[in-house]
Amino acid sequence: MKAIWNNEVIAESDDTIVIENNHYFPHEAIKKEYFKSSDLHSTCPWKGKASYYSIEVNRKENTDAAWYYPEVSELAKSIENRVAFWRGVEVVE
């Protein structure tokens, strides 16, 4: 799977986990030069507290467009520290 934003592959892996129609990529699969930590956090009742990244590609920023769960509930252990995308990031095979 590939995550693409602003015509650039920002993550790529054959090892994604799909939950609630979102592909969760291993943290090692993201191209870290495009990601910067965000102050945004949210809470999912069954997964836990999410942290976010903003993505910057070719001087364009997509604020809070990626999220991950650094610590998860027992129910969500399979996606712990994996990264998923929204806000226009395309995930394709």
XYZ file of C-alpha atoms in Angstrom:
93
model
C 0.000 0.000 0.000
C 1.062 3.575 -0.638
C -0.054 6.797 1.017
C 0.149 9.709 -1.427
C -0.283 13.404 -0.841
C 0.530 16.313 -3.146
C 1.772 13.810 -5.789
C 4.386 12.341 -3.434
C 4.514 8.894 -1.806
C 4.734 9.668 1.911
C 4.425 6.082 3.208
C 4.715 2.635 1.662
C 4.302 -0.855 3.108
C 3.045 -4.364 2.379
C 2.182 -4.634 6.079
C -0.850 -2.448 6.752
C -3.697 -3.282 9.123
C -7.192 -2.136 8.169
C -9.515 -0.982 10.957
C -12.648 1.060 10.321
C -11.663 1.445 6.634
C -8.295 3.019 7.529
C -4.953 1.461 6.605
C -2.534 1.671 9.514
C 1.080 1.721 8.282
C 4.067 0.679 10.416
C 5.804 3.776 11.777
C 8.982 2.707 9.948
C 7.077 2.913 6.626
C 6.486 6.670 6.731
C 8.964 9.009 5.076
C 9.802 11.043 8.149
C 11.076 14.058 6.199
C 7.438 14.882 5.321
C 6.035 14.594 8.862
C 6.085 16.960 11.807
C 4.485 16.424 15.193
C 1.258 18.237 15.942
C -0.166 19.379 19.266
C -3.536 17.828 18.406
C -4.789 14.813 20.355
C -8.094 12.992 20.309
C -9.540 10.046 22.181
C -11.263 6.986 20.800
C -13.370 5.091 23.355
C -11.946 1.712 22.350
C -8.492 2.546 20.923
C -7.161 5.200 23.286
C -5.515 8.599 22.851
C -4.357 9.526 19.329
C -1.472 11.811 18.442
C -1.213 13.586 15.092
C 1.276 14.612 12.443
C 1.014 17.401 9.910
C 2.409 16.593 6.484
C 4.475 18.971 4.369
C 5.303 18.183 0.745
C 6.734 20.699 -1.737
C 6.004 23.620 0.598
C 2.332 22.647 0.998
C 1.087 21.655 4.453
C -1.738 19.266 5.318
C -2.418 19.966 8.986
C -3.108 17.000 11.285
C -3.493 14.652 8.305
C -1.972 11.575 9.959
C -2.613 9.998 13.329
C -1.296 7.185 15.478
C -1.840 5.683 18.908
C 1.412 5.626 20.914
C -0.369 3.671 23.654
C -3.529 1.706 23.019
C -6.128 -0.288 24.883
C -5.859 -4.076 24.868
C -8.488 -4.179 22.096
C -6.303 -2.149 19.725
C -2.838 -3.658 20.322
C -2.513 -4.550 16.617
C -2.333 -0.847 15.624
C -0.158 0.457 18.431
C 2.210 3.101 17.028
C 0.962 2.583 13.452
C 0.071 5.578 11.287
C -3.197 6.213 9.407
C -4.250 9.072 7.135
C -7.159 11.331 6.199
C -7.704 14.897 4.911
C -7.013 14.145 1.275
C -4.180 11.658 1.666
C -4.854 8.897 -0.867
C -4.119 5.296 0.112
C -3.758 2.974 -2.893
C -2.381 -0.450 -3.752
